[in-house]
Amino acid sequence: MSEEFITDVSEDIGTCWKELGTKLNISASKIHNIDDECKRNREKASQLLLSWKQTNGHRATIGILETALIDIDRKDIAEKLLSMLNFSIHITVIS
C-alpha cells in the first residue's frame, strides 16, 4: 500500500478516522497523539494509516483495511478502495 494510495483513501475517511483506528487495533494513546498533532481529519486519517502500515508491515493489507471499513459502516469507502486497487492492477498489467 503506497503513500499515494493512503493519501487518496484518507480523503474519504474524514471524521470516522478514530473509529477506524480502533478497528485497526491502534492504541488509544496513539489515536490521541494523532488527534493532537494533526489539524484536519484528512491529515489524521493519513497519519493513522501510515502508523498502522509502519507498525504492521506486510500484515497491513488492503483486505484488513477493507474489513475494518465495512465494520464501521463505511462500505462505500471499502468499495472505492477496491476500485482503486483494481484500476492500479489494470494499469500495471497494461504497462
mmCIF file with all atom_site columns, N, CA, C and O in Angstrom, residues 34-84:
data_model
loop_
_atom_site.group_PDB
_atom_site.id
_atom_site.type_symbol
_atom_site.label_atom_id
_atom_site.label_alt_id
_atom_site.label_comp_id
_atom_site.label_asym_id
_atom_site.label_entity_id
_atom_site.label_seq_id
_atom_site.pdbx_PDB_ins_code
_atom_site.Cartn_x
_atom_site.Cartn_y
_atom_site.Cartn_z
_atom_site.occupancy
_atom_site.B_iso_or_equiv
_atom_site.pdbx_formal_charge
_atom_site.auth_seq_id
_atom_site.auth_comp_id
_atom_site.auth_asym_id
_atom_site.auth_atom_id
_atom_site.pdbx_PDB_model_num
ATOM 1   N N  . ILE A 1 34 ? -2.199  11.480 17.523 1.00 0.00 ? 34 ILE A N  1
ATOM 2   C CA . ILE A 1 34 ? -2.509  11.899 16.152 1.00 0.00 ? 34 ILE A CA 1
ATOM 3   C C  . ILE A 1 34 ? -3.513  13.048 16.191 1.00 0.00 ? 34 ILE A C  1
ATOM 4   O O  . ILE A 1 34 ? -3.372  14.025 15.458 1.00 0.00 ? 34 ILE A O  1
ATOM 5   N N  . ASP A 1 35 ? -4.503  12.926 17.052 1.00 0.00 ? 35 ASP A N  1
ATOM 6   C CA . ASP A 1 35 ? -5.526  13.969 17.172 1.00 0.00 ? 35 ASP A CA 1
ATOM 7   C C  . ASP A 1 35 ? -4.905  15.308 17.588 1.00 0.00 ? 35 ASP A C  1
ATOM 8   O O  . ASP A 1 35 ? -5.279  16.362 17.084 1.00 0.00 ? 35 ASP A O  1
ATOM 9   N N  . ASP A 1 36 ? -3.926  15.246 18.498 1.00 0.00 ? 36 ASP A N  1
ATOM 10  C CA . ASP A 1 36 ? -3.251  16.463 18.957 1.00 0.00 ? 36 ASP A CA 1
ATOM 11  C C  . ASP A 1 36 ? -2.309  17.049 17.905 1.00 0.00 ? 36 ASP A C  1
ATOM 12  O O  . ASP A 1 36 ? -2.187  18.267 17.782 1.00 0.00 ? 36 ASP A O  1
ATOM 13  N N  . GLU A 1 37 ? -1.627  16.176 17.158 1.00 0.00 ? 37 GLU A N  1
ATOM 14  C CA . GLU A 1 37 ? -0.582  16.615 16.230 1.00 0.00 ? 37 GLU A CA 1
ATOM 15  C C  . GLU A 1 37 ? -1.110  17.128 14.890 1.00 0.00 ? 37 GLU A C  1
ATOM 16  O O  . GLU A 1 37 ? -0.466  17.939 14.239 1.00 0.00 ? 37 GLU A O  1
ATOM 17  N N  . CYS A 1 38 ? -2.252  16.652 14.475 1.00 0.00 ? 38 CYS A N  1
ATOM 18  C CA . CYS A 1 38 ? -2.782  17.000 13.156 1.00 0.00 ? 38 CYS A CA 1
ATOM 19  C C  . CYS A 1 38 ? -4.044  17.847 13.299 1.00 0.00 ? 38 CYS A C  1
ATOM 20  O O  . CYS A 1 38 ? -4.827  17.647 14.223 1.00 0.00 ? 38 CYS A O  1
ATOM 21  N N  . LYS A 1 39 ? -4.232  18.754 12.363 1.00 0.00 ? 39 LYS A N  1
ATOM 22  C CA . LYS A 1 39 ? -5.392  19.648 12.426 1.00 0.00 ? 39 LYS A CA 1
ATOM 23  C C  . LYS A 1 39 ? -6.597  19.104 11.673 1.00 0.00 ? 39 LYS A C  1
ATOM 24  O O  . LYS A 1 39 ? -7.694  19.062 12.188 1.00 0.00 ? 39 LYS A O  1
ATOM 25  N N  . ARG A 1 40 ? -6.390  18.717 10.439 1.00 0.00 ? 40 ARG A N  1
ATOM 26  C CA . ARG A 1 40 ? -7.506  18.296 9.582  1.00 0.00 ? 40 ARG A CA 1
ATOM 27  C C  . ARG A 1 40 ? -7.740  16.793 9.679  1.00 0.00 ? 40 ARG A C  1
ATOM 28  O O  . ARG A 1 40 ? -6.805  16.014 9.857  1.00 0.00 ? 40 ARG A O  1
ATOM 29  N N  . ASN A 1 41 ? -8.998  16.399 9.515  1.00 0.00 ? 41 ASN A N  1
ATOM 30  C CA . ASN A 1 41 ? -9.334  14.974 9.565  1.00 0.00 ? 41 ASN A CA 1
ATOM 31  C C  . ASN A 1 41 ? -8.596  14.177 8.500  1.00 0.00 ? 41 ASN A C  1
ATOM 32  O O  . ASN A 1 41 ? -8.210  13.037 8.738  1.00 0.00 ? 41 ASN A O  1
ATOM 33  N N  . ARG A 1 42 ? -8.397  14.765 7.326  1.00 0.00 ? 42 ARG A N  1
ATOM 34  C CA . ARG A 1 42 ? -7.660  14.081 6.261  1.00 0.00 ? 42 ARG A CA 1
ATOM 35  C C  . ARG A 1 42 ? -6.243  13.756 6.721  1.00 0.00 ? 42 ARG A C  1
ATOM 36  O O  . ARG A 1 42 ? -5.742  12.659 6.492  1.00 0.00 ? 42 ARG A O  1
ATOM 37  N N  . GLU A 1 43 ? -5.595  14.714 7.390  1.00 0.00 ? 43 GLU A N  1
ATOM 38  C CA . GLU A 1 43 ? -4.236  14.501 7.912  1.00 0.00 ? 43 GLU A CA 1
ATOM 39  C C  . GLU A 1 43 ? -4.235  13.432 9.006  1.00 0.00 ? 43 GLU A C  1
ATOM 40  O O  . GLU A 1 43 ? -3.320  12.608 9.075  1.00 0.00 ? 43 GLU A O  1
ATOM 41  N N  . LYS A 1 44 ? -5.250  13.478 9.846  1.00 0.00 ? 44 LYS A N  1
ATOM 42  C CA . LYS A 1 44 ? -5.356  12.500 10.928 1.00 0.00 ? 44 LYS A CA 1
ATOM 43  C C  . LYS A 1 44 ? -5.531  11.093 10.362 1.00 0.00 ? 44 LYS A C  1
ATOM 44  O O  . LYS A 1 44 ? -4.885  10.150 10.809 1.00 0.00 ? 44 LYS A O  1
ATOM 45  N N  . ALA A 1 45 ? -6.396  10.962 9.364  1.00 0.00 ? 45 ALA A N  1
ATOM 46  C CA . ALA A 1 45 ? -6.619  9.659  8.730  1.00 0.00 ? 45 ALA A CA 1
ATOM 47  C C  . ALA A 1 45 ? -5.349  9.165  8.056  1.00 0.00 ? 45 ALA A C  1
ATOM 48  O O  . ALA A 1 45 ? -4.991  7.986  8.173  1.00 0.00 ? 45 ALA A O  1
ATOM 49  N N  . SER A 1 46 ? -4.649  10.058 7.394  1.00 0.00 ? 46 SER A N  1
ATOM 50  C CA . SER A 1 46 ? -3.407  9.694  6.719  1.00 0.00 ? 46 SER A CA 1
ATOM 51  C C  . SER A 1 46 ? -2.357  9.229  7.725  1.00 0.00 ? 46 SER A C  1
ATOM 52  O O  . SER A 1 46 ? -1.711  8.196  7.534  1.00 0.00 ? 46 SER A O  1
ATOM 53  N N  . GLN A 1 47 ? -2.187  9.987  8.812  1.00 0.00 ? 47 GLN A N  1
ATOM 54  C CA . GLN A 1 47 ? -1.225  9.603  9.849  1.00 0.00 ? 47 GLN A CA 1
ATOM 55  C C  . GLN A 1 47 ? -1.601  8.266  10.477 1.00 0.00 ? 47 GLN A C  1
ATOM 56  O O  . GLN A 1 47 ? -0.746  7.445  10.759 1.00 0.00 ? 47 GLN A O  1
ATOM 57  N N  . LEU A 1 48 ? -2.889  8.069  10.700 1.00 0.00 ? 48 LEU A N  1
ATOM 58  C CA . LEU A 1 48 ? -3.374  6.822  11.273 1.00 0.00 ? 48 LEU A CA 1
ATOM 59  C C  . LEU A 1 48 ? -2.993  5.635  10.379 1.00 0.00 ? 48 LEU A C  1
ATOM 60  O O  . LEU A 1 48 ? -2.442  4.640  10.850 1.00 0.00 ? 48 LEU A O  1
ATOM 61  N N  . LEU A 1 49 ? -3.269  5.762  9.079  1.00 0.00 ? 49 LEU A N  1
ATOM 62  C CA . LEU A 1 49 ? -2.971  4.666  8.151  1.00 0.00 ? 49 LEU A CA 1
ATOM 63  C C  . LEU A 1 49 ? -1.475  4.449  7.990  1.00 0.00 ? 49 LEU A C  1
ATOM 64  O O  . LEU A 1 49 ? -1.009  3.306  7.904  1.00 0.00 ? 49 LEU A O  1
ATOM 65  N N  . LEU A 1 50 ? -0.704  5.529  7.974  1.00 0.00 ? 50 LEU A N  1
ATOM 66  C CA . LEU A 1 50 ? 0.758   5.393  7.887  1.00 0.00 ? 50 LEU A CA 1
ATOM 67  C C  . LEU A 1 50 ? 1.309   4.691  9.128  1.00 0.00 ? 50 LEU A C  1
ATOM 68  O O  . LEU A 1 50 ? 2.184   3.825  9.032  1.00 0.00 ? 50 LEU A O  1
ATOM 69  N N  . SER A 1 51 ? 0.792   5.056  10.286 1.00 0.00 ? 51 SER A N  1
ATOM 70  C CA . SER A 1 51 ? 1.215   4.425  11.537 1.00 0.00 ? 51 SER A CA 1
ATOM 71  C C  . SER A 1 51 ? 0.856   2.944  11.543 1.00 0.00 ? 51 SER A C  1
ATOM 72  O O  . SER A 1 51 ? 1.659   2.089  11.933 1.00 0.00 ? 51 SER A O  1
ATOM 73  N N  . TRP A 1 52 ? -0.357  2.634  11.097 1.00 0.00 ? 52 TRP A N  1
ATOM 74  C CA . TRP A 1 52 ? -0.813  1.246  11.020 1.00 0.00 ? 52 TRP A CA 1
ATOM 75  C C  . TRP A 1 52 ? 0.087   0.446  10.077 1.00 0.00 ? 52 TRP A C  1
ATOM 76  O O  . TRP A 1 52 ? 0.517   -0.649 10.400 1.00 0.00 ? 52 TRP A O  1
ATOM 77  N N  . LYS A 1 53 ? 0.405   1.028  8.939  1.00 0.00 ? 53 LYS A N  1
ATOM 78  C CA . LYS A 1 53 ? 1.271   0.367  7.962  1.00 0.00 ? 53 LYS A CA 1
ATOM 79  C C  . LYS A 1 53 ? 2.668   0.162  8.534  1.00 0.00 ? 53 LYS A C  1
ATOM 80  O O  . LYS A 1 53 ? 3.258   -0.916 8.398  1.00 0.00 ? 53 LYS A O  1
ATOM 81  N N  . GLN A 1 54 ? 3.191   1.178  9.192  1.00 0.00 ? 54 GLN A N  1
ATOM 82  C CA . GLN A 1 54 ? 4.531   1.111  9.766  1.00 0.00 ? 54 GLN A CA 1
ATOM 83  C C  . GLN A 1 54 ? 4.599   0.057  10.871 1.00 0.00 ? 54 GLN A C  1
ATOM 84  O O  . GLN A 1 54 ? 5.554   -0.710 10.943 1.00 0.00 ? 54 GLN A O  1
ATOM 85  N N  . THR A 1 55 ? 3.586   0.013  11.705 1.00 0.00 ? 55 THR A N  1
ATOM 86  C CA . THR A 1 55 ? 3.555   -0.930 12.825 1.00 0.00 ? 55 THR A CA 1
ATOM 87  C C  . THR A 1 55 ? 3.386   -2.369 12.353 1.00 0.00 ? 55 THR A C  1
ATOM 88  O O  . THR A 1 55 ? 4.000   -3.281 12.890 1.00 0.00 ? 55 THR A O  1
ATOM 89  N N  . ASN A 1 56 ? 2.554   -2.571 11.337 1.00 0.00 ? 56 ASN A N  1
ATOM 90  C CA . ASN A 1 56 ? 2.196   -3.931 10.914 1.00 0.00 ? 56 ASN A CA 1
ATOM 91  C C  . ASN A 1 56 ? 2.956   -4.449 9.704  1.00 0.00 ? 56 ASN A C  1
ATOM 92  O O  . ASN A 1 56 ? 2.862   -5.630 9.389  1.00 0.00 ? 56 ASN A O  1
ATOM 93  N N  . GLY A 1 57 ? 3.657   -3.572 9.007  1.00 0.00 ? 57 GLY A N  1
ATOM 94  C CA . GLY A 1 57 ? 4.436   -4.000 7.841  1.00 0.00 ? 57 GLY A CA 1
ATOM 95  C C  . GLY A 1 57 ? 3.594   -4.716 6.811  1.00 0.00 ? 57 GLY A C  1
ATOM 96  O O  . GLY A 1 57 ? 2.519   -4.241 6.435  1.00 0.00 ? 57 GLY A O  1
ATOM 97  N N  . HIS A 1 58 ? 4.069   -5.884 6.384  1.00 0.00 ? 58 HIS A N  1
ATOM 98  C CA . HIS A 1 58 ? 3.363   -6.637 5.336  1.00 0.00 ? 58 HIS A CA 1
ATOM 99  C C  . HIS A 1 58 ? 2.010   -7.172 5.799  1.00 0.00 ? 58 HIS A C  1
ATOM 100 O O  . HIS A 1 58 ? 1.192   -7.593 4.985  1.00 0.00 ? 58 HIS A O  1
ATOM 101 N N  . ARG A 1 59 ? 1.751   -7.129 7.107  1.00 0.00 ? 59 ARG A N  1
ATOM 102 C CA . ARG A 1 59 ? 0.448   -7.585 7.616  1.00 0.00 ? 59 ARG A CA 1
ATOM 103 C C  . ARG A 1 59 ? -0.620  -6.497 7.490  1.00 0.00 ? 59 ARG A C  1
ATOM 104 O O  . ARG A 1 59 ? -1.795  -6.753 7.735  1.00 0.00 ? 59 ARG A O  1
ATOM 105 N N  . ALA A 1 60 ? -0.224  -5.275 7.135  1.00 0.00 ? 60 ALA A N  1
ATOM 106 C CA . ALA A 1 60 ? -1.180  -4.178 6.918  1.00 0.00 ? 60 ALA A CA 1
ATOM 107 C C  . ALA A 1 60 ? -1.683  -4.285 5.482  1.00 0.00 ? 60 ALA A C  1
ATOM 108 O O  . ALA A 1 60 ? -1.155  -3.662 4.576  1.00 0.00 ? 60 ALA A O  1
ATOM 109 N N  . THR A 1 61 ? -2.699  -5.109 5.299  1.00 0.00 ? 61 THR A N  1
ATOM 110 C CA . THR A 1 61 ? -3.168  -5.398 3.941  1.00 0.00 ? 61 THR A CA 1
ATOM 111 C C  . THR A 1 61 ? -4.433  -4.612 3.605  1.00 0.00 ? 61 THR A C  1
ATOM 112 O O  . THR A 1 61 ? -5.161  -4.158 4.491  1.00 0.00 ? 61 THR A O  1
ATOM 113 N N  . ILE A 1 62 ? -4.671  -4.501 2.330  1.00 0.00 ? 62 ILE A N  1
ATOM 114 C CA . ILE A 1 62 ? -5.886  -3.851 1.858  1.00 0.00 ? 62 ILE A CA 1
ATOM 115 C C  . ILE A 1 62 ? -7.115  -4.635 2.316  1.00 0.00 ? 62 ILE A C  1
ATOM 116 O O  . ILE A 1 62 ? -8.137  -4.048 2.650  1.00 0.00 ? 62 ILE A O  1
ATOM 117 N N  . GLY A 1 63 ? -7.002  -5.939 2.386  1.00 0.00 ? 63 GLY A N  1
ATOM 118 C CA . GLY A 1 63 ? -8.110  -6.768 2.856  1.00 0.00 ? 63 GLY A CA 1
ATOM 119 C C  . GLY A 1 63 ? -8.497  -6.448 4.291  1.00 0.00 ? 63 GLY A C  1
ATOM 120 O O  . GLY A 1 63 ? -9.686  -6.371 4.628  1.00 0.00 ? 63 GLY A O  1
ATOM 121 N N  . ILE A 1 64 ? -7.503  -6.243 5.155  1.00 0.00 ? 64 ILE A N  1
ATOM 122 C CA . ILE A 1 64 ? -7.778  -5.901 6.556  1.00 0.00 ? 64 ILE A CA 1
ATOM 123 C C  . ILE A 1 64 ? -8.403  -4.515 6.629  1.00 0.00 ? 64 ILE A C  1
ATOM 124 O O  . ILE A 1 64 ? -9.365  -4.294 7.370  1.00 0.00 ? 64 ILE A O  1
ATOM 125 N N  . LEU A 1 65 ? -7.873  -3.583 5.850  1.00 0.00 ? 65 LEU A N  1
ATOM 126 C CA . LEU A 1 65 ? -8.432  -2.227 5.818  1.00 0.00 ? 65 LEU A CA 1
ATOM 127 C C  . LEU A 1 65 ? -9.867  -2.262 5.307  1.00 0.00 ? 65 LEU A C  1
ATOM 128 O O  . LEU A 1 65 ? -10.754 -1.616 5.863  1.00 0.00 ? 65 LEU A O  1
ATOM 129 N N  . GLU A 1 66 ? -10.110 -3.043 4.276  1.00 0.00 ? 66 GLU A N  1
ATOM 130 C CA . GLU A 1 66 ? -11.473 -3.174 3.723  1.00 0.00 ? 66 GLU A CA 1
ATOM 131 C C  . GLU A 1 66 ? -12.437 -3.691 4.785  1.00 0.00 ? 66 GLU A C  1
ATOM 132 O O  . GLU A 1 66 ? -13.527 -3.136 4.971  1.00 0.00 ? 66 GLU A O  1
ATOM 133 N N  . THR A 1 67 ? -12.040 -4.733 5.504  1.00 0.00 ? 67 THR A N  1
ATOM 134 C CA . THR A 1 67 ? -12.886 -5.305 6.549  1.00 0.00 ? 67 THR A CA 1
ATOM 135 C C  . THR A 1 67 ? -13.169 -4.286 7.649  1.00 0.00 ? 67 THR A C  1
ATOM 136 O O  . THR A 1 67 ? -14.311 -4.157 8.112  1.00 0.00 ? 67 THR A O  1
ATOM 137 N N  . ALA A 1 68 ? -12.143 -3.542 8.054  1.00 0.00 ? 68 ALA A N  1
ATOM 138 C CA . ALA A 1 68 ? -12.316 -2.529 9.099  1.00 0.00 ? 68 ALA A CA 1
ATOM 139 C C  . ALA A 1 68 ? -13.292 -1.443 8.643  1.00 0.00 ? 68 ALA A C  1
ATOM 140 O O  . ALA A 1 68 ? -14.139 -0.996 9.423  1.00 0.00 ? 68 ALA A O  1
ATOM 141 N N  . LEU A 1 69 ? -13.174 -1.035 7.397  1.00 0.00 ? 69 LEU A N  1
ATOM 142 C CA . LEU A 1 69 ? -14.086 -0.024 6.861  1.00 0.00 ? 69 LEU A CA 1
ATOM 143 C C  . LEU A 1 69 ? -15.528 -0.531 6.836  1.00 0.00 ? 69 LEU A C  1
ATOM 144 O O  . LEU A 1 69 ? -16.461 0.194  7.198  1.00 0.00 ? 69 LEU A O  1
ATOM 145 N N  . ILE A 1 70 ? -15.712 -1.760 6.439  1.00 0.00 ? 70 ILE A N  1
ATOM 146 C CA . ILE A 1 70 ? -17.057 -2.347 6.428  1.00 0.00 ? 70 ILE A CA 1
ATOM 147 C C  . ILE A 1 70 ? -17.601 -2.450 7.854  1.00 0.00 ? 70 ILE A C  1
ATOM 148 O O  . ILE A 1 70 ? -18.767 -2.155 8.107  1.00 0.00 ? 70 ILE A O  1
ATOM 149 N N  . ASP A 1 71 ? -16.733 -2.814 8.803  1.00 0.00 ? 71 ASP A N  1
ATOM 150 C CA . ASP A 1 71 ? -17.144 -2.936 10.204 1.00 0.00 ? 71 ASP A CA 1
ATOM 151 C C  . ASP A 1 71 ? -17.611 -1.612 10.803 1.00 0.00 ? 71 ASP A C  1
ATOM 152 O O  . ASP A 1 71 ? -18.414 -1.609 11.738 1.00 0.00 ? 71 ASP A O  1
ATOM 153 N N  . ILE A 1 72 ? -17.102 -0.500 10.293 1.00 0.00 ? 72 ILE A N  1
ATOM 154 C CA . ILE A 1 72 ? -17.551 0.811  10.808 1.00 0.00 ? 72 ILE A CA 1
ATOM 155 C C  . ILE A 1 72 ? -18.600 1.439  9.882  1.00 0.00 ? 72 ILE A C  1
ATOM 156 O O  . ILE A 1 72 ? -18.806 2.645  9.880  1.00 0.00 ? 72 ILE A O  1
ATOM 157 N N  . ASP A 1 73 ? -19.233 0.587  9.093  1.00 0.00 ? 73 ASP A N  1
ATOM 158 C CA . ASP A 1 73 ? -20.318 1.006  8.193  1.00 0.00 ? 73 ASP A CA 1
ATOM 159 C C  . ASP A 1 73 ? -19.863 1.997  7.125  1.00 0.00 ? 73 ASP A C  1
ATOM 160 O O  . ASP A 1 73 ? -20.601 2.923  6.760  1.00 0.00 ? 73 ASP A O  1
ATOM 161 N N  . ARG A 1 74 ? -18.669 1.802  6.613  1.00 0.00 ? 74 ARG A N  1
ATOM 162 C CA . ARG A 1 74 ? -18.165 2.628  5.509  1.00 0.00 ? 74 ARG A CA 1
ATOM 163 C C  . ARG A 1 74 ? -17.842 1.733  4.313  1.00 0.00 ? 74 ARG A C  1
ATOM 164 O O  . ARG A 1 74 ? -16.756 1.747  3.760  1.00 0.00 ? 74 ARG A O  1
ATOM 165 N N  . LYS A 1 75 ? -18.853 0.956  3.930  1.00 0.00 ? 75 LYS A N  1
ATOM 166 C CA . LYS A 1 75 ? -18.723 0.072  2.777  1.00 0.00 ? 75 LYS A CA 1
ATOM 167 C C  . LYS A 1 75 ? -18.429 0.882  1.518  1.00 0.00 ? 75 LYS A C  1
ATOM 168 O O  . LYS A 1 75 ? -17.741 0.410  0.622  1.00 0.00 ? 75 LYS A O  1
ATOM 169 N N  . ASP A 1 76 ? -18.919 2.120  1.473  1.00 0.00 ? 76 ASP A N  1
ATOM 170 C CA . ASP A 1 76 ? -18.672 2.978  0.315  1.00 0.00 ? 76 ASP A CA 1
ATOM 171 C C  . ASP A 1 76 ? -17.171 3.216  0.109  1.00 0.00 ? 76 ASP A C  1
ATOM 172 O O  . ASP A 1 76 ? -16.674 3.151  -1.014 1.00 0.00 ? 76 ASP A O  1
ATOM 173 N N  . ILE A 1 77 ? -16.459 3.443  1.201  1.00 0.00 ? 77 ILE A N  1
ATOM 174 C CA . ILE A 1 77 ? -15.010 3.663  1.095  1.00 0.00 ? 77 ILE A CA 1
ATOM 175 C C  . ILE A 1 77 ? -14.310 2.351  0.761  1.00 0.00 ? 77 ILE A C  1
ATOM 176 O O  . ILE A 1 77 ? -13.370 2.328  -0.038 1.00 0.00 ? 77 ILE A O  1
ATOM 177 N N  . ALA A 1 78 ? -14.782 1.246  1.353  1.00 0.00 ? 78 ALA A N  1
ATOM 178 C CA . ALA A 1 78 ? -14.199 -0.070 1.060  1.00 0.00 ? 78 ALA A CA 1
ATOM 179 C C  . ALA A 1 78 ? -14.321 -0.394 -0.427 1.00 0.00 ? 78 ALA A C  1
ATOM 180 O O  . ALA A 1 78 ? -13.378 -0.882 -1.055 1.00 0.00 ? 78 ALA A O  1
ATOM 181 N N  . GLU A 1 79 ? -15.482 -0.085 -1.006 1.00 0.00 ? 79 GLU A N  1
ATOM 182 C CA . GLU A 1 79 ? -15.687 -0.342 -2.435 1.00 0.00 ? 79 GLU A CA 1
ATOM 183 C C  . GLU A 1 79 ? -14.790 0.551  -3.284 1.00 0.00 ? 79 GLU A C  1
ATOM 184 O O  . GLU A 1 79 ? -14.234 0.105  -4.291 1.00 0.00 ? 79 GLU A O  1
ATOM 185 N N  . LYS A 1 80 ? -14.644 1.809  -2.890 1.00 0.00 ? 80 LYS A N  1
ATOM 186 C CA . LYS A 1 80 ? -13.754 2.713  -3.615 1.00 0.00 ? 80 LYS A CA 1
ATOM 187 C C  . LYS A 1 80 ? -12.314 2.228  -3.526 1.00 0.00 ? 80 LYS A C  1
ATOM 188 O O  . LYS A 1 80 ? -11.567 2.277  -4.500 1.00 0.00 ? 80 LYS A O  1
ATOM 189 N N  . LEU A 1 81 ? -11.929 1.737  -2.352 1.00 0.00 ? 81 LEU A N  1
ATOM 190 C CA . LEU A 1 81 ? -10.592 1.193  -2.137 1.00 0.00 ? 81 LEU A CA 1
ATOM 191 C C  . LEU A 1 81 ? -10.310 0.059  -3.109 1.00 0.00 ? 81 LEU A C  1
ATOM 192 O O  . LEU A 1 81 ? -9.273  0.031  -3.777 1.00 0.00 ? 81 LEU A O  1
ATOM 193 N N  . LEU A 1 82 ? -11.254 -0.864 -3.225 1.00 0.00 ? 82 LEU A N  1
ATOM 194 C CA . LEU A 1 82 ? -11.084 -1.990 -4.145 1.00 0.00 ? 82 LEU A CA 1
ATOM 195 C C  . LEU A 1 82 ? -11.081 -1.530 -5.596 1.00 0.00 ? 82 LEU A C  1
ATOM 196 O O  . LEU A 1 82 ? -10.336 -2.053 -6.421 1.00 0.00 ? 82 LEU A O  1
ATOM 197 N N  . SER A 1 83 ? -11.889 -0.536 -5.898 1.00 0.00 ? 83 SER A N  1
ATOM 198 C CA . SER A 1 83 ? -11.916 0.025  -7.243 1.00 0.00 ? 83 SER A CA 1
ATOM 199 C C  . SER A 1 83 ? -10.560 0.643  -7.595 1.00 0.00 ? 83 SER A C  1
ATOM 200 O O  . SER A 1 83 ? -10.041 0.454  -8.693 1.00 0.00 ? 83 SER A O  1
ATOM 201 N N  . MET A 1 84 ? -9.987  1.384  -6.647 1.00 0.00 ? 84 MET A N  1
ATOM 202 C CA . MET A 1 84 ? -8.666  1.992  -6.864 1.00 0.00 ? 84 MET A CA 1
ATOM 203 C C  . MET A 1 84 ? -7.612  0.911  -7.055 1.00 0.00 ? 84 MET A C  1
ATOM 204 O O  . MET A 1 84 ? -6.732  1.023  -7.911 1.00 0.00 ? 84 MET A O  1
#
